[in-house]
PDB file of C-alpha atoms and ligand atoms in Angstrom:
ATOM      1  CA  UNK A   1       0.000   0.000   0.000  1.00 54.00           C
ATOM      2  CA  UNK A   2       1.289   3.630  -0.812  1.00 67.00           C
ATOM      3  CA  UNK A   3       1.247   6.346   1.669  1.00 78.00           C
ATOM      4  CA  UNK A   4       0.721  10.062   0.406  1.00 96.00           C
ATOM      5  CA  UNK A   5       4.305  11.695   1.374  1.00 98.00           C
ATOM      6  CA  UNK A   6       7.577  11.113  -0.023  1.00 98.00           C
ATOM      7  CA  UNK A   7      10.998  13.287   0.843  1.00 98.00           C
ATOM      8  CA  UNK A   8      12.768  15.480  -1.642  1.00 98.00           C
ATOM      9  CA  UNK A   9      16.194  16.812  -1.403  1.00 98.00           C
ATOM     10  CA  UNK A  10      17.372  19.645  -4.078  1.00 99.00           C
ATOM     11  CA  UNK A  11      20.876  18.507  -4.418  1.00 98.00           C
ATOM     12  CA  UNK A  12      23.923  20.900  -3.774  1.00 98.00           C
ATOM     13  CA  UNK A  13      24.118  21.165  -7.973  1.00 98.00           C
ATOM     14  CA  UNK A  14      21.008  22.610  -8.480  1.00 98.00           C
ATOM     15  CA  UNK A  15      20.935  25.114  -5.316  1.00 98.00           C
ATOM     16  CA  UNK A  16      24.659  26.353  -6.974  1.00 98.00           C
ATOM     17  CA  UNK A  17      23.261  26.709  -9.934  1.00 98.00           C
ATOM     18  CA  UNK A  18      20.495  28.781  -8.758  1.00 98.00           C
ATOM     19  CA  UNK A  19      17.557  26.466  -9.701  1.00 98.00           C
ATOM     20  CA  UNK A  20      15.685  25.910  -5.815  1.00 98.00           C
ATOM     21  CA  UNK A  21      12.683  28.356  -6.923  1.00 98.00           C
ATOM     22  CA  UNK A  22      12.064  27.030 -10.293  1.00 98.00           C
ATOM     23  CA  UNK A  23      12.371  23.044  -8.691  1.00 99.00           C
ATOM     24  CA  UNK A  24      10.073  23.770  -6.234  1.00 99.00           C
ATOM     25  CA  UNK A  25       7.335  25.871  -8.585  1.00 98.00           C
ATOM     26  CA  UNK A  26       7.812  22.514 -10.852  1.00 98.00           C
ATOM     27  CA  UNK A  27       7.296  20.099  -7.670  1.00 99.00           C
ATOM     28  CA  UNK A  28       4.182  21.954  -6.394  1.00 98.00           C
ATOM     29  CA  UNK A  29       2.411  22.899 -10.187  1.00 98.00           C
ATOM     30  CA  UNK A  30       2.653  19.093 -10.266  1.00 98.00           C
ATOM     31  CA  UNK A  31       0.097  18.772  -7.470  1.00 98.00           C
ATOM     32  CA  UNK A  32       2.449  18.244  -4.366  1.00 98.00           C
ATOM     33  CA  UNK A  33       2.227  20.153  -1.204  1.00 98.00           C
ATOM     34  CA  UNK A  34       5.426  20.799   0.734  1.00 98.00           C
ATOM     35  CA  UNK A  35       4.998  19.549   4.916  1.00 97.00           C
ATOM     36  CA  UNK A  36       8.114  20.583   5.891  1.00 98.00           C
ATOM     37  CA  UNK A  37      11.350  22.750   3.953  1.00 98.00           C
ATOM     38  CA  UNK A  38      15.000  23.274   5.210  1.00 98.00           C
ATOM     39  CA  UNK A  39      18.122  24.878   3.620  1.00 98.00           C
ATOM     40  CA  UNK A  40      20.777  22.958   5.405  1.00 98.00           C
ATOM     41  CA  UNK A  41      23.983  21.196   4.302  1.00 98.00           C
ATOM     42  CA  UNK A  42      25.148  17.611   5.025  1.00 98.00           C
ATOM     43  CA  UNK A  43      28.540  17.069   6.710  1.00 98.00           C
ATOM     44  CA  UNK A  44      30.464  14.523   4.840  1.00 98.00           C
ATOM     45  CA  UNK A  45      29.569  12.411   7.941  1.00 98.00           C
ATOM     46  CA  UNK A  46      25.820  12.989   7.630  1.00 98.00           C
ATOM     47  CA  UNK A  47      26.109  12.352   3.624  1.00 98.00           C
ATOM     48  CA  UNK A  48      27.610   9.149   4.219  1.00 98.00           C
ATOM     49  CA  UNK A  49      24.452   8.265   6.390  1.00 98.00           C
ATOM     50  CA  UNK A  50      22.105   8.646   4.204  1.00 98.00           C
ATOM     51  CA  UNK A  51      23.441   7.264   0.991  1.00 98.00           C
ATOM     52  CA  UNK A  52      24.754   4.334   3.520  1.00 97.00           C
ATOM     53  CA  UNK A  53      22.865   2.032   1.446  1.00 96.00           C
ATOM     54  CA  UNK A  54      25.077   2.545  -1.777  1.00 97.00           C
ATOM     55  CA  UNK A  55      28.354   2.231   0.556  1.00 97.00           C
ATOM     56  CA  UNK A  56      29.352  -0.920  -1.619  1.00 98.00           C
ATOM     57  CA  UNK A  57      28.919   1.315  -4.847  1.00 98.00           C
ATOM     58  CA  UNK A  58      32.224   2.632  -7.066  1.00 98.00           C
ATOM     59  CA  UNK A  59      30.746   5.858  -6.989  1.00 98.00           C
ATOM     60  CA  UNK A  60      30.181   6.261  -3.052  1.00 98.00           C
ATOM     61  CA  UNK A  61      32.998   8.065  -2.007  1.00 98.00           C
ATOM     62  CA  UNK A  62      32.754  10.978  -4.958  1.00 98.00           C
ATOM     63  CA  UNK A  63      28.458  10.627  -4.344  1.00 98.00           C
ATOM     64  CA  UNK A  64      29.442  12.032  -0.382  1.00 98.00           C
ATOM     65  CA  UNK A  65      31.719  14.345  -1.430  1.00 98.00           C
ATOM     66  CA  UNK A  66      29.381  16.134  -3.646  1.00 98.00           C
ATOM     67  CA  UNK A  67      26.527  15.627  -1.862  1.00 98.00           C
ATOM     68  CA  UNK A  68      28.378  17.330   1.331  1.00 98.00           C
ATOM     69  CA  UNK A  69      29.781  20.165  -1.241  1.00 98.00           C
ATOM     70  CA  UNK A  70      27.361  22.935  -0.498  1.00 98.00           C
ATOM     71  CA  UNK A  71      24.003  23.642   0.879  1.00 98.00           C
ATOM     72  CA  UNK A  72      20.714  21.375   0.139  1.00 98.00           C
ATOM     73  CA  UNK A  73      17.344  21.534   0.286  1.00 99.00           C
ATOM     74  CA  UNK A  74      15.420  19.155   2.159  1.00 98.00           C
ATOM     75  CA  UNK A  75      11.877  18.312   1.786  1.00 98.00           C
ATOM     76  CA  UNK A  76       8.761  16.287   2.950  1.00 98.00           C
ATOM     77  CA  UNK A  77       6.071  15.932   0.138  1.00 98.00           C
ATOM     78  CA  UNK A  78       2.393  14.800   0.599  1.00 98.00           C
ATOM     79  CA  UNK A  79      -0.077  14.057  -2.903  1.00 98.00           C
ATOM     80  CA  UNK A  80      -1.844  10.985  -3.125  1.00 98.00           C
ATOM     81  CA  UNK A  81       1.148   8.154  -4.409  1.00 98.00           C
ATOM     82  CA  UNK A  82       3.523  10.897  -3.125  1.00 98.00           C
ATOM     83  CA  UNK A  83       6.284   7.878  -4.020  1.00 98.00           C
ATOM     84  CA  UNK A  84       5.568   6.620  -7.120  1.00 98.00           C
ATOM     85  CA  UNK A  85       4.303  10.141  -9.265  1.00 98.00           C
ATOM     86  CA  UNK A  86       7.285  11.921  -8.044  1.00 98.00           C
ATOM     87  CA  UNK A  87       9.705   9.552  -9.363  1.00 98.00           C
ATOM     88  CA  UNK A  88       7.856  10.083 -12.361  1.00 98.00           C
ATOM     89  CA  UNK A  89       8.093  13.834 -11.972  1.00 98.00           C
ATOM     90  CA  UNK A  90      12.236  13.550 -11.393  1.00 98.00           C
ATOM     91  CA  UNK A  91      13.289  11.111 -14.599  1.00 98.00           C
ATOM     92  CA  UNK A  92      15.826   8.763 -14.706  1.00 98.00           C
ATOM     93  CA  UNK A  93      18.974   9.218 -12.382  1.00 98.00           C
ATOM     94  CA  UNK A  94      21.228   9.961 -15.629  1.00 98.00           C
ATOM     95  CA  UNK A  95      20.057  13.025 -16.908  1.00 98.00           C
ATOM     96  CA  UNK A  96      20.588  11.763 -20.446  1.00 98.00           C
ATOM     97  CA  UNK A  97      17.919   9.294 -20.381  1.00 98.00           C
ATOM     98  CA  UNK A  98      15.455  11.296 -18.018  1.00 98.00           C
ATOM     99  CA  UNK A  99      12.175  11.902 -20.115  1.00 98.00           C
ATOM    100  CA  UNK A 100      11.933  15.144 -21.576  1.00 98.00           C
ATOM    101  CA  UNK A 101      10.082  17.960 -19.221  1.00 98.00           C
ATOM    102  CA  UNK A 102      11.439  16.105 -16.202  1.00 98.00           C
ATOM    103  CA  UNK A 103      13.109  18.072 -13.622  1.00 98.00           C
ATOM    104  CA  UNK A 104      16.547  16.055 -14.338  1.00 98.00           C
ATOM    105  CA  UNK A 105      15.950  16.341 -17.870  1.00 98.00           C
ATOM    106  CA  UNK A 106      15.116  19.980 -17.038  1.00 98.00           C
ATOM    107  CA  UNK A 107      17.966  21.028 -14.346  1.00 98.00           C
ATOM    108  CA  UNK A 108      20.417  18.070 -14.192  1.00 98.00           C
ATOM    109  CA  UNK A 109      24.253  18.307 -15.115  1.00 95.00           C
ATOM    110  CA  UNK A 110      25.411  14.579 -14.896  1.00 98.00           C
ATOM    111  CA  UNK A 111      24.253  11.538 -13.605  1.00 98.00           C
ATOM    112  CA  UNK A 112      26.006  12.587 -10.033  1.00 98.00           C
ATOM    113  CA  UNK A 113      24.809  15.912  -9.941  1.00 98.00           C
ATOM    114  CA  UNK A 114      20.986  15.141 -11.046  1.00 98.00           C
ATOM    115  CA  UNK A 115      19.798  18.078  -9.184  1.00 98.00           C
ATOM    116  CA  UNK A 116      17.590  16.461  -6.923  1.00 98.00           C
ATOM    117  CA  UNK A 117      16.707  12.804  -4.669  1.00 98.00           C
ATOM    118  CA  UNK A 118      13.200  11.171  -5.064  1.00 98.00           C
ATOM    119  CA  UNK A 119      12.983   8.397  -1.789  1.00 98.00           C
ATOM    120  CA  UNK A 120      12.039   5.090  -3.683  1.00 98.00           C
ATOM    121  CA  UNK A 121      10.010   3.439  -1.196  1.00 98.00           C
ATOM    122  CA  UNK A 122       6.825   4.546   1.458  1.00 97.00           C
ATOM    123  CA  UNK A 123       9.306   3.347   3.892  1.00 97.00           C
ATOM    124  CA  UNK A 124      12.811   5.050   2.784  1.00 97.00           C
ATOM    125  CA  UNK A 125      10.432   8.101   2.310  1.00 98.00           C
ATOM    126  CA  UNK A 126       9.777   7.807   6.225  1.00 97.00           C
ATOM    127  CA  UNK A 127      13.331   6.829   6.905  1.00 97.00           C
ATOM    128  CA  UNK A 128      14.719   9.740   5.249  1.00 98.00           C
ATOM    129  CA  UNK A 129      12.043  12.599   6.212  1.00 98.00           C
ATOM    130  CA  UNK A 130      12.768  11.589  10.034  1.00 97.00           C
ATOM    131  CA  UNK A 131      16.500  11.966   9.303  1.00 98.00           C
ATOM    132  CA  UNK A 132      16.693  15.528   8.433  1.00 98.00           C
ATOM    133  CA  UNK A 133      13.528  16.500  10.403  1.00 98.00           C
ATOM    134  CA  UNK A 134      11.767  16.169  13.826  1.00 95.00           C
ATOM    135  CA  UNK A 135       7.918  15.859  14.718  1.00 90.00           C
ATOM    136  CA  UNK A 136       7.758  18.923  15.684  1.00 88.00           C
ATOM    137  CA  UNK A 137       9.049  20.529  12.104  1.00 91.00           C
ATOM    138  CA  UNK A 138       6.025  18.888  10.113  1.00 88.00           C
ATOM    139  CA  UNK A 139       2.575  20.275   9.667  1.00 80.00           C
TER     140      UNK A 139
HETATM  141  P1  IDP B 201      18.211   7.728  -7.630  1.00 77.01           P
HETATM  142  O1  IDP B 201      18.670   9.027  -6.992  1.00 77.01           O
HETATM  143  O2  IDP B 201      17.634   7.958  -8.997  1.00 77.01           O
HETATM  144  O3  IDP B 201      17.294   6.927  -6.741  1.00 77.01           O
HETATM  145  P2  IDP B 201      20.300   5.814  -6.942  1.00 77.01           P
HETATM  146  O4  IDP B 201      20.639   4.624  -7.759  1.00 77.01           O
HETATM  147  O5  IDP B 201      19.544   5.613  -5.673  1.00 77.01           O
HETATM  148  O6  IDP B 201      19.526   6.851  -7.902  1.00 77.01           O
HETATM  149  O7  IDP B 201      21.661   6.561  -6.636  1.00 77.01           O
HETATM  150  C1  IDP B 201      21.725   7.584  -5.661  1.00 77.01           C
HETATM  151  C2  IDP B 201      22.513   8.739  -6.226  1.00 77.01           C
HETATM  152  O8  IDP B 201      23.862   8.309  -6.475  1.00 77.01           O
HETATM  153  C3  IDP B 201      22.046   9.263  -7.590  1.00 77.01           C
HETATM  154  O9  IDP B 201      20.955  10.141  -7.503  1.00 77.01           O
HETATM  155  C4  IDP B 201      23.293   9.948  -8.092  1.00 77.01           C
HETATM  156  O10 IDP B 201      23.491  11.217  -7.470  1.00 77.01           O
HETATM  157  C5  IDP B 201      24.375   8.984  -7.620  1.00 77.01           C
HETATM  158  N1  IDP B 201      24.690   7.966  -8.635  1.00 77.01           N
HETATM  159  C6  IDP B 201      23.929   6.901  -8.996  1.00 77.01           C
HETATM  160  N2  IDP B 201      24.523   6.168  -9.962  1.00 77.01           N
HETATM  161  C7  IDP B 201      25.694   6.796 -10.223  1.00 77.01           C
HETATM  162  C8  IDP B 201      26.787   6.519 -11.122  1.00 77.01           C
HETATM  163  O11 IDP B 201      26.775   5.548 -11.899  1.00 77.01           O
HETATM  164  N3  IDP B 201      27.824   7.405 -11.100  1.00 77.01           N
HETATM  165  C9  IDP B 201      27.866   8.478 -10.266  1.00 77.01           C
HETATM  166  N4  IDP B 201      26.891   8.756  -9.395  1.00 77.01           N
HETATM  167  C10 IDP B 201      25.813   7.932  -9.370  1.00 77.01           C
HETATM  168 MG1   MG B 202      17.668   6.057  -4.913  1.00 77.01          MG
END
């Protein structure tokens, strides 16, 4: 069964490259409503934690270094199949082959720096909303 809230992060790439506004119009003209919002940044500690589940991955080491590289944006979602639509509203994790109007197609530079995360599971999108925010932070 799919719950209605997923977690978003706008990845250090596209706050740099000044894209949060235009990310976040696209994420709520899609029909999502944001719970909870925080402009933070990951320590490479904290980075490490949350990708810990690609720690076996060639590309884990560069993926904390970026991701701890500058300020994020971390969000809780809510729309009905908050999971499963807003993978379909991110595209593919390469850029390249992210369908066209997609916000990687859109605002992506490489398949590393896709501009933002999309949690792929009801749980994960639990796991990773309570990691960046408390009880207290969410409507
Ligand atoms: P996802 O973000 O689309 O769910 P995952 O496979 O969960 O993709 O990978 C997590 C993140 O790791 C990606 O968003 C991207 O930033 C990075 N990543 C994934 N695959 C590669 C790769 O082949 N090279 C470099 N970075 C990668
Ligand atoms: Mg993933």
């Amino acid at each position: 069964m799919s719950t209605n809230r997923t977690f978003t992060m706008i990845k250090p790439d596209g706050v740099q490259n000044g894209h949060i506004g235009a990310i976040l119009n696209h994420i709520t003209q899609a029909g999502f409503t944001i719970i909870a919002m925080k402009y933070t940044r990951l320590t490479t500690e904290r980075a490490g934690e949350f990708y810990a589940v690609h720690s076996a991955r060639p590309f884990y080491n560069d993926l904390v270094k970026y991701m701890s590289s500058g300020p994020i944006v971390a969000v809780i979602l809510e729309k009905e199949n908050a999971v499963e639509d807003f993978r379909n509203v991110i595209g593919a994790t390469d850029p390249t082959k992210a369908e066209k109007g997609t916000i990687r197609n859109l605002y992506a530079k490489s398949i590393e720096a896709n501009a933002v995360h999309g949690s792929d599971s009801d749980e994960n999108a639990a796991i990773e909303g309570n990691f960046f925010f408390s009880m207290l932070e969410r409507f």
